[in-house]
C-alpha cells in the first residue's frame, strides 16, 4: 500500500537538502526544548548523513529558549521588591543571543553522541546583498558538507537591524521559512523540506474531519481554494508563511515538501517518494492527471446518487441497466482500442502471460457482458422487496423490506470485465460504488467507466460510480468508515489482508482458502479418487481448491489409496506430508498445516477417524469449504453437522463452492466472515433491510397505547 | 476504558520512586545513545519532578557508550599497520570510565534544558557493607531530593573489584536491577520501576501472539508457569534478572512495576494505577480474585463449547434451557441475597436512584425470567434450519442452513437480568459467550453466571459462557478479532463509541439515536400532537425517543401547531430551535441539529416540504428511526421510499422501534449498522448461514463435470 507516487520519483535522486525545523517542532508548549522530538530528529539526520545525503539545517527555537532562560535568571536575581513591580517583557535581542547559545550547545551535544559534527552559521538579510558574502557562504557550506559536517543556520537575530522578525515581508528574507528558501536557492539544494506540527497543507482546519490534506499543491487551483491567514480555515498561523516560502522556492526551481516534524521516519518517507506531506513543484500543474482524490467527497456523492437511484421506479432502474448494455455494445471498437493499448503496454513491461490473458478482453466479450446486464435488468427487482409483514396491533402493520447497503468500495485486480460486472450489480442493487482497478488495466477501466457512467441519467447524478485511479488513495478511502458501508477486495490473499488491516469498514471476502477433503474408510474409493483429483487439479490457484487431503488411517496400506496417490502424482501434484504421512509415504514434511499452496501441491495426512478430521479442520483450516467422502451415514452426519465452515460438502468436489455454480447469478465474492454473508455471495450480499411501519396515529404510552397482536401477514398484501 | 485497577489504587499515594533505566532503553542497536527515547524520558521525569514526586534514577548504558567512544578514538589514533593486526577487545573498566562521563554529561545537558538539576552517585557493592556509608548515602539523597535534584546512580564499574558484572549473584548487588532493588530498600522508596524494552513480563516469548502479559505476578503461580532463562519461553535475556530483582524487592516490602521504556507516558499511567506492565507486590497472592483473564483462551474455549452445543440434538439443547430455568428458580433466595448485597453497596456508595432501581431484581423477577427461558426453549430451534434448497445438478442438492455465529462478546451495564436474557439467547442460538457486566452488579452477576453454567451439562464444557469481571480486560478482548465474531455493547452511547473505537470485530449496536418526527401540512393535527408528545415524553432517555421535530412551514402560524407547542411544554419539554424556529417561536437556538438530548428537551425546526425534511434527516440524523405524520399519500410515499434509516414510520410513534414491540421476542439490540442486521435485532442477529452440498461423486472438471439445473426445491424435502 506504500506504493511510491510516480510524480515523486525524482525525490529518490535528491542529494542536497535544506531542512527547516520550526519552533513548534523544537520546543514544547511550555517553551522548553522538546527533547524527545529533537533527539529523534537528530537520530534521523545521523542516518541521512551516513547514507550520503547533504543536510543543511535551518533551526528556529532560539528566541523562545532564550526568553525562558532569561526569565529564570531574572527571577533568581530579583529582590522581593523587584517581584512586586510590574514585570516588563524581556528584550527580544537579548533572548535571541542567550537562546542561540543554548540551542547550539544542545545540537552539538546531541550530534556528538551520534558521531556527527555540526557547525553554526548566523546570517542577517543584509549579508545577502553582498555578492562576495554569497560566494563565500556557498564555499564554506560546500567544504563543511564535504567533511560530512551538518551546517546549522539561523538568522543572527541578536545583531540584525531589521525591526522585528515575522513582520516585514519586503526584505531578502523575513523569517526562517524564507531564509530556508533563500538558502536552498543559494546553495543549489535539490529539495527544501519545511517541518511543521501538522502533516502538511490542508484544505481547511486540520482538526476538521472534512479537511483533506493536499498532497500536491497546484498554485492555479489551491491559491483560491484555501484562504490563507484566515485562522478558521487553515488553523495554524505558521502555515501561511510556509506556503509563501514554498511557492517562491518551487517557482525558482527548488521542489519543496511541507511535512510533520512529529512523526519520526517522515523524512525518509519523503526521500523514498512516498506520498507524505504536501509537495510544491514548479511543473506540478503540468502533471496529468493531477488526482487529489477527495475520498470522503466521492463516497458522499455516491451515497447521494444511490439515494436518487433508489427513489426511481423499478422500471426506471431497469431502463438504466438496459441503456448501459446498449452503450457498451455501441462502443465495442473504442473499448477494444483502449484494451489493446493496455495489453501492449503490459507485454512491453514484460508482465506474466497469465496476467496478460486476464487483462485482454476476448472477442465477443463485450457482447456477452451486455447480455448478462440485460439478464440482470430483467430479473426481479431486489430493492424494496417485502421480506416479512406483521400486524403489530389493529391498524399498525410492520414490513421488513430489502434496501441497498449504501456505498461499496471494490478493489479489484486485472480483469477489466470485473468493472462491468460490479458496476451493473451495484446499479441493480441500488448502491453507490467506488471502484479501484489494477493499474495494468488503466485505459480499459477508464473507457468502461466513462461509457457506463455516460449511460446513467442526469437525474441520478454522475457520481454514482466513482473510479479511483491511484493505489495510494486506497488507505485514504479506507479511513472513512462512516460513509463507506462495505469493502470487497477481489484479488490475491495479500490484497485482502492488506485491506483488512487498514480499515474498520466491514470487509467481504476471504484471506485464505485452506480447503480439506476427508476420505473416510467407508468411502467409495473410485469416487474419492475422482473428487480428490478434481479438487486439486481443476484450478489449483482457486480459493476452493483442495490444500489438504485427510485420509482415514485404515486406508493407508490399501491398493485403492495407493492408486489415488499415483493418480495425483500422474497429474503432476507434489505431495507433502503431515508427521504421520511423511514417514509412511516417504514424502517431504509439510511446512505447516495452515498453508495455501495455490499450486499443484497439497498436504496429505492420516487421521484416526471423522472426529479427528473435524478437529484437524477446526484447528488448521480457514473455514472456507471442506468435504467428506464417505458412505457411512453416521460419519456423514457428524461431518456435515459439526464442521464449522462456510461450505461443507458430502461426496462432491470443493470446486463447486462458487456463486455461479450455486446458481446465485453474479458473484460478489466468497466470504469466510460469519457476519452479514457467508460463502459465495450474490446480489443479496449488497442489500440490507429497512423496517417500514404504517399506522393511523398509534402511540406507545408505556405500552398501554395499543393491544399487541403480533400476527404474521402474507407477504403479498 | 482506562479505568483504574483497584488493586493498584495504592500507586496513587506513591511519592518516592526508584527508576531503573536499562541499556536497551538508553542505547540503540548500533550502540549509540537513543536520543529520542532518552529525551522523552527526561521530559517525563521533569513532569514528575514538578508534580512533587521524588525520583531516584539508576541508569545503565555507560559501558556500551564508552566502548563505542573508545573504539572510535582507537581508530583515529591507529596507524595503517595497527589496523592490520587482530583487534583486541577494549578493556571493560576503561569503557565504563569513559562511558560514565559521557552519560552523565548527556543527562546534565538534557535535564538542564528542562530546568532540572541532576547529581551523580557512583557506588560499589562493598560500600554497602559499611553502615556509616548507608546512613550517609541516605542523608545525601534526602537532601538532594529536598532540593528537587534528581540523583542518578550507577555502579562504579571503573573501580569496582568484582570480577565481572552480570555474573555473580551472591553479592549485595550484582547488576543495575539488583542495585535498584537495594536502593529502593535503603532509601525507603514507595515504588521501584524497572524500564525494559517490552511491555512487561509475558507468559511466553512476547512476539508469540499466544503469549499474554502478566499484569500481576503471583510467585506461587507464575514461578513454575514461566521458565526463566529459557530463551524460547521468555524471549529477552534481561527479563530473568529483572524478575529476580523484582521478587526480592517486593517480598522486602517495596512494590515493583516492570514496564516498557519505549512508550512515553507509561510512567504516568503506572502512577495513576492503570494496568500497565507487570506489578509485583508481597500481598499479591492474597488479592482475590486475582484475575489474569486469558482473553484469547476464554474465547477459544467458548468456541469449542459452542461447537459441542451445536452438535447436540435440538431436544438436548432445549433440555439445557429448561435446566437453566429450573436452576434459577431453585436458587431464588441465593440470588436475592447477592443482589441485595449489590444494592446496599450501591446505596452506600451514593449511586443515583435510577441506577439502583435498574440494579435491584424485583420480587418475582427470577420466576418471570425462568418462564421467558421456557418460552425460548419451546420455540422452534433456530439452528440448522434450511433456508433455501436448490438442485444444482442431477443428484447434487445444495442447502443454505442457519448456524451460530460462534463467539459473542456482550458488554452490558447495570441490570443483572440482562445476563440471564443474553445467556439464554446465546444457548438457544448455539453461540459461545463472553459477558462483561457492570461492576455495581458484580455479586448478582457472579451468582447468576454460576447457576447458569452449573446447569449446562459437562458434555458441552463449562466454558460456553465466560464472565469477565474487570473492565480493564475489555481492550484485551477486543483485540482478538480472529476468535470473537460479534460484539454487542448494551449501554450508553459512550460505551458503544468506546467499544467501536477499540476493535475490528463487528459491533452490533447504535451510538446515536437522533430520531425525527416530520409533521406535514397534510397531517391530522390531533394525531400529530399525540404522536409528538408520545415520541418525546414516553421515555425521553430511550434511543428511539424523538430528538428533532420537523414541521412544514405552512403550519407555523396555525392554532393546531401552537397547541402542539403548548402540549409539549405542559408535559415539561424544553424546546430549542433551528435558525428558523428559534426566531419565529422565540426559543433558544439549538447547539447542533445532530444532538441527542436523552432528556425532556428537543429541537424544533421548520422545513419547506417533505423533500427538505428528507434532506434534513439524511444530513443531520443517525439513521435510527424517523417518522412522517401526513395524510397526503404522495408525501407519505416519498418519505417511506426515500428516508434511508433503519426504521421509517408513518403515523405512528418512533417509540415502537423495539424488538419486543416488533414481535421479535428477545431483543439483542438495535443496530444502525447496515451490515448483518439493521434496526431491532432478535435471535436471527446471532446466526449466520452454512452451505451444505450433498452429492454422489460429482466433480467440476472445467464445468463439464455436471449439467447444471439450478432448480429451486421445496424447503421441506
Short mmCIF file of N, CA, C and O in Angstrom, two decimals, chain A residues 350-437:
data_model
loop_
_atom_site.label_atom_id
_atom_site.label_comp_id
_atom_site.label_asym_id
_atom_site.label_seq_id
_atom_site.Cartn_x
_atom_site.Cartn_y
_atom_site.Cartn_z
N UNK A 350 6.74 -6.58 -19.86
CA UNK A 350 7.20 -7.93 -19.53
C UNK A 350 6.37 -8.62 -18.45
O UNK A 350 6.89 -9.42 -17.68
N UNK A 351 5.08 -8.28 -18.36
CA UNK A 351 4.22 -8.93 -17.37
C UNK A 351 4.06 -10.42 -17.68
O UNK A 351 4.24 -10.84 -18.83
N UNK A 352 3.66 -11.19 -16.69
CA UNK A 352 3.43 -12.62 -16.87
C UNK A 352 2.32 -12.87 -17.88
O UNK A 352 1.36 -12.11 -17.98
N UNK A 353 2.42 -13.99 -18.57
CA UNK A 353 1.41 -14.36 -19.57
C UNK A 353 0.03 -14.47 -18.97
O UNK A 353 -0.97 -14.04 -19.55
N UNK A 354 -0.04 -15.08 -17.77
CA UNK A 354 -1.35 -15.30 -17.16
C UNK A 354 -2.03 -13.96 -16.88
O UNK A 354 -3.24 -13.80 -17.07
N UNK A 355 -1.25 -12.96 -16.48
CA UNK A 355 -1.81 -11.65 -16.22
C UNK A 355 -2.33 -11.03 -17.51
O UNK A 355 -3.44 -10.49 -17.58
N UNK A 356 -1.53 -11.16 -18.55
CA UNK A 356 -1.94 -10.58 -19.84
C UNK A 356 -3.20 -11.25 -20.35
O UNK A 356 -4.11 -10.59 -20.87
N UNK A 357 -3.31 -12.57 -20.12
CA UNK A 357 -4.51 -13.24 -20.63
C UNK A 357 -5.74 -12.81 -19.83
O UNK A 357 -6.84 -12.72 -20.36
N UNK A 358 -5.55 -12.49 -18.53
CA UNK A 358 -6.68 -11.99 -17.75
C UNK A 358 -7.06 -10.57 -18.18
O UNK A 358 -8.20 -10.15 -18.07
N UNK A 359 -6.05 -9.85 -18.64
CA UNK A 359 -6.25 -8.44 -18.99
C UNK A 359 -7.01 -8.27 -20.31
O UNK A 359 -7.84 -7.37 -20.46
N UNK A 360 -6.72 -9.16 -21.27
CA UNK A 360 -7.27 -8.99 -22.62
C UNK A 360 -8.77 -9.33 -22.67
O UNK A 360 -9.20 -10.35 -22.14
N UNK A 361 -9.57 -8.45 -23.27
CA UNK A 361 -10.99 -8.72 -23.48
C UNK A 361 -11.10 -9.55 -24.75
O UNK A 361 -10.76 -9.09 -25.84
N UNK A 362 -11.56 -10.78 -24.60
CA UNK A 362 -11.63 -11.66 -25.76
C UNK A 362 -12.72 -11.18 -26.72
O UNK A 362 -13.65 -10.49 -26.30
N UNK A 363 -12.62 -11.54 -28.00
CA UNK A 363 -13.64 -11.13 -28.98
C UNK A 363 -15.01 -11.61 -28.50
O UNK A 363 -15.15 -12.74 -28.01
N UNK A 364 -16.01 -10.76 -28.61
CA UNK A 364 -17.36 -11.15 -28.21
C UNK A 364 -17.61 -10.95 -26.72
O UNK A 364 -18.74 -11.10 -26.24
N UNK A 365 -16.55 -10.60 -25.96
CA UNK A 365 -16.70 -10.46 -24.50
C UNK A 365 -17.68 -9.34 -24.16
O UNK A 365 -18.52 -9.49 -23.26
N UNK A 366 -17.55 -8.20 -24.86
CA UNK A 366 -18.42 -7.06 -24.55
C UNK A 366 -19.88 -7.43 -24.84
O UNK A 366 -20.78 -7.11 -24.05
N UNK A 367 -20.09 -8.12 -25.95
CA UNK A 367 -21.45 -8.55 -26.29
C UNK A 367 -22.01 -9.45 -25.18
O UNK A 367 -23.16 -9.29 -24.74
N UNK A 368 -21.18 -10.37 -24.72
CA UNK A 368 -21.69 -11.29 -23.69
C UNK A 368 -21.89 -10.55 -22.37
O UNK A 368 -22.83 -10.84 -21.62
N UNK A 369 -21.03 -9.57 -22.08
CA UNK A 369 -21.23 -8.76 -20.87
C UNK A 369 -22.55 -7.99 -20.97
O UNK A 369 -23.33 -7.93 -20.00
N UNK A 370 -22.79 -7.41 -22.15
CA UNK A 370 -24.03 -6.64 -22.36
C UNK A 370 -25.24 -7.55 -22.16
O UNK A 370 -26.24 -7.15 -21.54
N UNK A 371 -25.13 -8.77 -22.66
CA UNK A 371 -26.25 -9.70 -22.48
C UNK A 371 -26.47 -10.06 -21.02
O UNK A 371 -27.62 -10.15 -20.56
N UNK A 372 -25.37 -10.25 -20.28
CA UNK A 372 -25.53 -10.54 -18.84
C UNK A 372 -26.23 -9.37 -18.15
O UNK A 372 -27.03 -9.57 -17.23
N UNK A 373 -25.88 -8.16 -18.57
CA UNK A 373 -26.53 -6.99 -17.94
C UNK A 373 -28.03 -7.01 -18.24
O UNK A 373 -28.85 -6.69 -17.38
N UNK A 374 -28.39 -7.42 -19.46
CA UNK A 374 -29.82 -7.47 -19.81
C UNK A 374 -30.55 -8.53 -18.97
O UNK A 374 -31.68 -8.32 -18.56
N UNK A 375 -29.85 -9.64 -18.72
CA UNK A 375 -30.44 -10.66 -17.84
C UNK A 375 -30.68 -10.07 -16.45
O UNK A 375 -31.75 -10.22 -15.85
N UNK A 376 -29.66 -9.36 -15.95
CA UNK A 376 -29.76 -8.71 -14.64
C UNK A 376 -30.91 -7.70 -14.62
O UNK A 376 -31.67 -7.61 -13.65
N UNK A 377 -31.04 -6.96 -15.72
CA UNK A 377 -32.11 -5.94 -15.82
C UNK A 377 -33.47 -6.60 -15.73
O UNK A 377 -34.40 -6.03 -15.14
N UNK A 378 -33.60 -7.78 -16.30
CA UNK A 378 -34.91 -8.44 -16.36
C UNK A 378 -35.22 -9.27 -15.12
O UNK A 378 -36.32 -9.80 -15.01
N UNK A 379 -34.24 -9.41 -14.23
CA UNK A 379 -34.55 -10.20 -13.03
C UNK A 379 -35.44 -9.37 -12.10
O UNK A 379 -35.59 -8.15 -12.24
N UNK A 380 -36.05 -10.06 -11.17
CA UNK A 380 -36.94 -9.38 -10.22
C UNK A 380 -36.15 -8.32 -9.46
O UNK A 380 -35.02 -8.56 -9.03
N UNK A 381 -36.75 -7.13 -9.32
CA UNK A 381 -36.05 -6.04 -8.65
C UNK A 381 -35.73 -6.43 -7.21
O UNK A 381 -36.63 -6.75 -6.44
N UNK A 382 -34.44 -6.41 -6.83
CA UNK A 382 -34.13 -6.84 -5.45
C UNK A 382 -34.41 -5.76 -4.41
O UNK A 382 -34.42 -6.06 -3.22
N UNK A 383 -34.64 -4.52 -4.86
CA UNK A 383 -34.83 -3.44 -3.88
C UNK A 383 -36.30 -3.32 -3.52
O UNK A 383 -37.18 -3.40 -4.38
N UNK A 384 -36.57 -3.06 -2.26
CA UNK A 384 -37.93 -2.78 -1.82
C UNK A 384 -38.81 -4.02 -1.72
O UNK A 384 -40.02 -3.91 -1.54
N UNK A 385 -38.19 -5.20 -1.80
CA UNK A 385 -38.98 -6.42 -1.62
C UNK A 385 -39.43 -6.52 -0.17
O UNK A 385 -38.64 -6.25 0.74
N UNK A 386 -40.66 -6.95 0.03
CA UNK A 386 -41.13 -7.17 1.39
C UNK A 386 -40.70 -8.57 1.81
O UNK A 386 -41.04 -9.55 1.15
N UNK A 387 -39.90 -8.65 2.88
CA UNK A 387 -39.37 -9.94 3.32
C UNK A 387 -40.23 -10.54 4.43
O UNK A 387 -40.20 -11.74 4.66
N UNK A 388 -41.00 -9.69 5.08
CA UNK A 388 -41.77 -10.13 6.23
C UNK A 388 -42.83 -9.06 6.48
O UNK A 388 -42.54 -7.86 6.32
N UNK A 389 -44.04 -9.48 6.79
CA UNK A 389 -45.08 -8.49 7.09
C UNK A 389 -45.80 -8.95 8.35
O UNK A 389 -46.22 -10.09 8.46
N UNK A 390 -45.93 -8.05 9.31
CA UNK A 390 -46.52 -8.40 10.61
C UNK A 390 -47.52 -7.33 11.03
O UNK A 390 -47.24 -6.13 10.91
N UNK A 391 -48.67 -7.78 11.52
CA UNK A 391 -49.57 -6.82 12.14
C UNK A 391 -49.16 -6.73 13.61
O UNK A 391 -49.21 -7.73 14.34
N UNK A 392 -48.71 -5.52 14.04
CA UNK A 392 -48.30 -5.37 15.43
C UNK A 392 -49.51 -5.17 16.32
O UNK A 392 -49.57 -5.66 17.44
N UNK A 393 -50.48 -4.41 15.79
CA UNK A 393 -51.71 -4.13 16.52
C UNK A 393 -52.73 -3.74 15.47
O UNK A 393 -52.39 -3.62 14.28
N UNK A 394 -53.95 -3.56 15.86
CA UNK A 394 -55.01 -3.17 14.93
C UNK A 394 -54.56 -1.92 14.16
O UNK A 394 -54.21 -0.91 14.76
N UNK A 395 -54.48 -2.02 12.83
CA UNK A 395 -54.15 -0.85 12.00
C UNK A 395 -52.68 -0.48 12.02
O UNK A 395 -52.29 0.58 11.53
N UNK A 396 -51.83 -1.32 12.58
CA UNK A 396 -50.40 -0.99 12.68
C UNK A 396 -49.63 -2.15 12.03
O UNK A 396 -49.50 -3.23 12.61
N UNK A 397 -49.14 -1.91 10.80
CA UNK A 397 -48.54 -3.00 10.03
C UNK A 397 -47.05 -2.73 9.78
O UNK A 397 -46.67 -1.66 9.29
N UNK A 398 -46.23 -3.72 10.13
CA UNK A 398 -44.78 -3.61 10.00
C UNK A 398 -44.30 -4.43 8.81
O UNK A 398 -44.72 -5.57 8.64
N UNK A 399 -43.44 -3.83 8.00
CA UNK A 399 -42.83 -4.58 6.90
C UNK A 399 -41.31 -4.52 7.03
O UNK A 399 -40.74 -3.46 7.31
N UNK A 400 -40.68 -5.66 6.80
CA UNK A 400 -39.22 -5.68 6.69
C UNK A 400 -38.95 -5.72 5.20
O UNK A 400 -39.37 -6.66 4.51
N UNK A 401 -38.25 -4.69 4.69
CA UNK A 401 -38.05 -4.61 3.24
C UNK A 401 -36.57 -4.61 2.91
O UNK A 401 -35.74 -4.22 3.73
N UNK A 402 -36.24 -5.02 1.71
CA UNK A 402 -34.84 -5.02 1.30
C UNK A 402 -34.46 -3.63 0.81
O UNK A 402 -35.26 -2.94 0.19
N UNK A 403 -33.24 -3.22 1.11
CA UNK A 403 -32.78 -1.92 0.62
C UNK A 403 -31.28 -1.96 0.39
O UNK A 403 -30.60 -2.85 0.89
N UNK A 404 -30.77 -1.03 -0.43
CA UNK A 404 -29.33 -1.05 -0.74
C UNK A 404 -28.51 -0.82 0.53
O UNK A 404 -28.98 -0.19 1.47
N UNK A 405 -27.29 -1.32 0.52
CA UNK A 405 -26.39 -1.07 1.64
C UNK A 405 -26.00 0.39 1.73
O UNK A 405 -25.91 0.95 2.80
N UNK A 406 -25.72 1.02 0.58
CA UNK A 406 -25.30 2.42 0.57
C UNK A 406 -24.16 2.62 -0.39
O UNK A 406 -24.36 2.79 -1.59
N UNK A 407 -22.93 2.58 0.14
CA UNK A 407 -21.77 2.80 -0.72
C UNK A 407 -20.80 1.63 -0.57
O UNK A 407 -20.42 1.28 0.54
N UNK A 408 -20.42 1.06 -1.70
CA UNK A 408 -19.48 -0.05 -1.71
C UNK A 408 -18.14 0.43 -2.26
O UNK A 408 -18.10 1.28 -3.15
N UNK A 409 -17.08 -0.12 -1.72
CA UNK A 409 -15.76 0.13 -2.29
C UNK A 409 -15.22 -1.22 -2.76
O UNK A 409 -15.10 -2.15 -1.97
N UNK A 410 -14.95 -1.33 -4.06
CA UNK A 410 -14.44 -2.58 -4.59
C UNK A 410 -13.02 -2.35 -5.09
O UNK A 410 -12.77 -1.45 -5.88
N UNK A 411 -12.11 -3.16 -4.59
CA UNK A 411 -10.73 -3.10 -5.05
C UNK A 411 -10.48 -4.38 -5.82
O UNK A 411 -10.61 -5.47 -5.27
N UNK A 412 -10.21 -4.28 -7.12
CA UNK A 412 -10.02 -5.50 -7.90
C UNK A 412 -8.74 -5.43 -8.71
O UNK A 412 -8.16 -4.36 -8.90
N UNK A 413 -8.30 -6.58 -9.19
CA UNK A 413 -7.03 -6.64 -9.93
C UNK A 413 -7.30 -7.13 -11.35
O UNK A 413 -8.26 -7.86 -11.60
N UNK A 414 -6.48 -6.72 -12.27
CA UNK A 414 -6.51 -7.19 -13.66
C UNK A 414 -7.86 -7.05 -14.37
O UNK A 414 -8.30 -5.96 -14.68
N UNK A 415 -8.55 -8.20 -14.58
CA UNK A 415 -9.73 -8.33 -15.44
C UNK A 415 -10.61 -7.08 -15.55
O UNK A 415 -11.36 -6.77 -14.62
N UNK A 416 -10.61 -6.43 -16.69
CA UNK A 416 -11.46 -5.24 -16.83
C UNK A 416 -12.95 -5.59 -16.84
O UNK A 416 -13.77 -4.76 -16.49
N UNK A 417 -13.31 -6.84 -17.24
CA UNK A 417 -14.74 -7.15 -17.25
C UNK A 417 -15.32 -7.12 -15.84
O UNK A 417 -16.53 -6.93 -15.68
N UNK A 418 -14.46 -7.28 -14.82
CA UNK A 418 -14.95 -7.21 -13.44
C UNK A 418 -15.60 -5.85 -13.18
O UNK A 418 -16.61 -5.76 -12.49
N UNK A 419 -15.04 -4.80 -13.81
CA UNK A 419 -15.61 -3.47 -13.62
C UNK A 419 -17.06 -3.45 -14.09
O UNK A 419 -17.95 -2.93 -13.42
N UNK A 420 -17.29 -4.04 -15.25
CA UNK A 420 -18.64 -4.04 -15.83
C UNK A 420 -19.58 -4.85 -14.94
O UNK A 420 -20.69 -4.42 -14.61
N UNK A 421 -19.12 -6.02 -14.52
CA UNK A 421 -19.97 -6.87 -13.68
C UNK A 421 -20.32 -6.18 -12.36
O UNK A 421 -21.47 -6.14 -11.95
N UNK A 422 -19.30 -5.61 -11.74
CA UNK A 422 -19.53 -4.99 -10.43
C UNK A 422 -20.43 -3.77 -10.56
O UNK A 422 -21.34 -3.55 -9.78
N UNK A 423 -20.16 -2.96 -11.60
CA UNK A 423 -20.96 -1.74 -11.77
C UNK A 423 -22.42 -2.10 -12.02
O UNK A 423 -23.33 -1.47 -11.46
N UNK A 424 -22.66 -3.14 -12.83
CA UNK A 424 -24.07 -3.46 -13.11
C UNK A 424 -24.74 -4.06 -11.87
O UNK A 424 -25.91 -3.78 -11.60
N UNK A 425 -23.98 -4.83 -11.09
CA UNK A 425 -24.54 -5.33 -9.83
C UNK A 425 -24.89 -4.19 -8.88
O UNK A 425 -25.92 -4.22 -8.20
N UNK A 426 -24.03 -3.18 -8.84
CA UNK A 426 -24.28 -2.04 -7.96
C UNK A 426 -25.54 -1.30 -8.40
O UNK A 426 -26.37 -0.92 -7.58
N UNK A 427 -25.68 -1.10 -9.71
CA UNK A 427 -26.88 -0.40 -10.21
C UNK A 427 -28.12 -1.22 -9.87
O UNK A 427 -29.12 -0.70 -9.37
N UNK A 428 -28.04 -2.53 -10.13
CA UNK A 428 -29.18 -3.41 -9.87
C UNK A 428 -29.58 -3.36 -8.39
O UNK A 428 -30.76 -3.38 -8.04
N UNK A 429 -28.59 -3.28 -7.51
CA UNK A 429 -28.89 -3.31 -6.08
C UNK A 429 -29.01 -1.92 -5.48
O UNK A 429 -29.14 -1.77 -4.26
N UNK A 430 -28.95 -0.88 -6.34
CA UNK A 430 -29.19 0.49 -5.87
C UNK A 430 -28.07 1.08 -5.04
O UNK A 430 -28.28 2.06 -4.32
N UNK A 431 -26.88 0.53 -5.13
CA UNK A 431 -25.77 1.03 -4.32
C UNK A 431 -24.89 2.02 -5.06
O UNK A 431 -24.72 1.92 -6.28
N UNK A 432 -24.31 2.95 -4.31
CA UNK A 432 -23.23 3.76 -4.83
C UNK A 432 -21.97 2.92 -4.81
O UNK A 432 -21.86 1.95 -4.06
N UNK A 433 -21.00 3.29 -5.64
CA UNK A 433 -19.85 2.42 -5.84
C UNK A 433 -18.58 3.24 -6.03
O UNK A 433 -18.56 4.22 -6.77
N UNK A 434 -17.53 2.84 -5.33
CA UNK A 434 -16.20 3.36 -5.62
C UNK A 434 -15.38 2.19 -6.09
O UNK A 434 -15.35 1.14 -5.44
N UNK A 435 -14.73 2.36 -7.22
CA UNK A 435 -14.00 1.26 -7.87
C UNK A 435 -12.53 1.58 -7.96
O UNK A 435 -12.16 2.69 -8.32
N UNK A 436 -11.70 0.60 -7.63
CA UNK A 436 -10.27 0.76 -7.86
C UNK A 436 -9.78 -0.48 -8.58
O UNK A 436 -9.80 -1.58 -8.03
N UNK A 437 -9.38 -0.31 -9.85
CA UNK A 437 -8.90 -1.44 -10.64
C UNK A 437 -7.38 -1.50 -10.64
O UNK A 437 -6.71 -0.66 -10.05
#
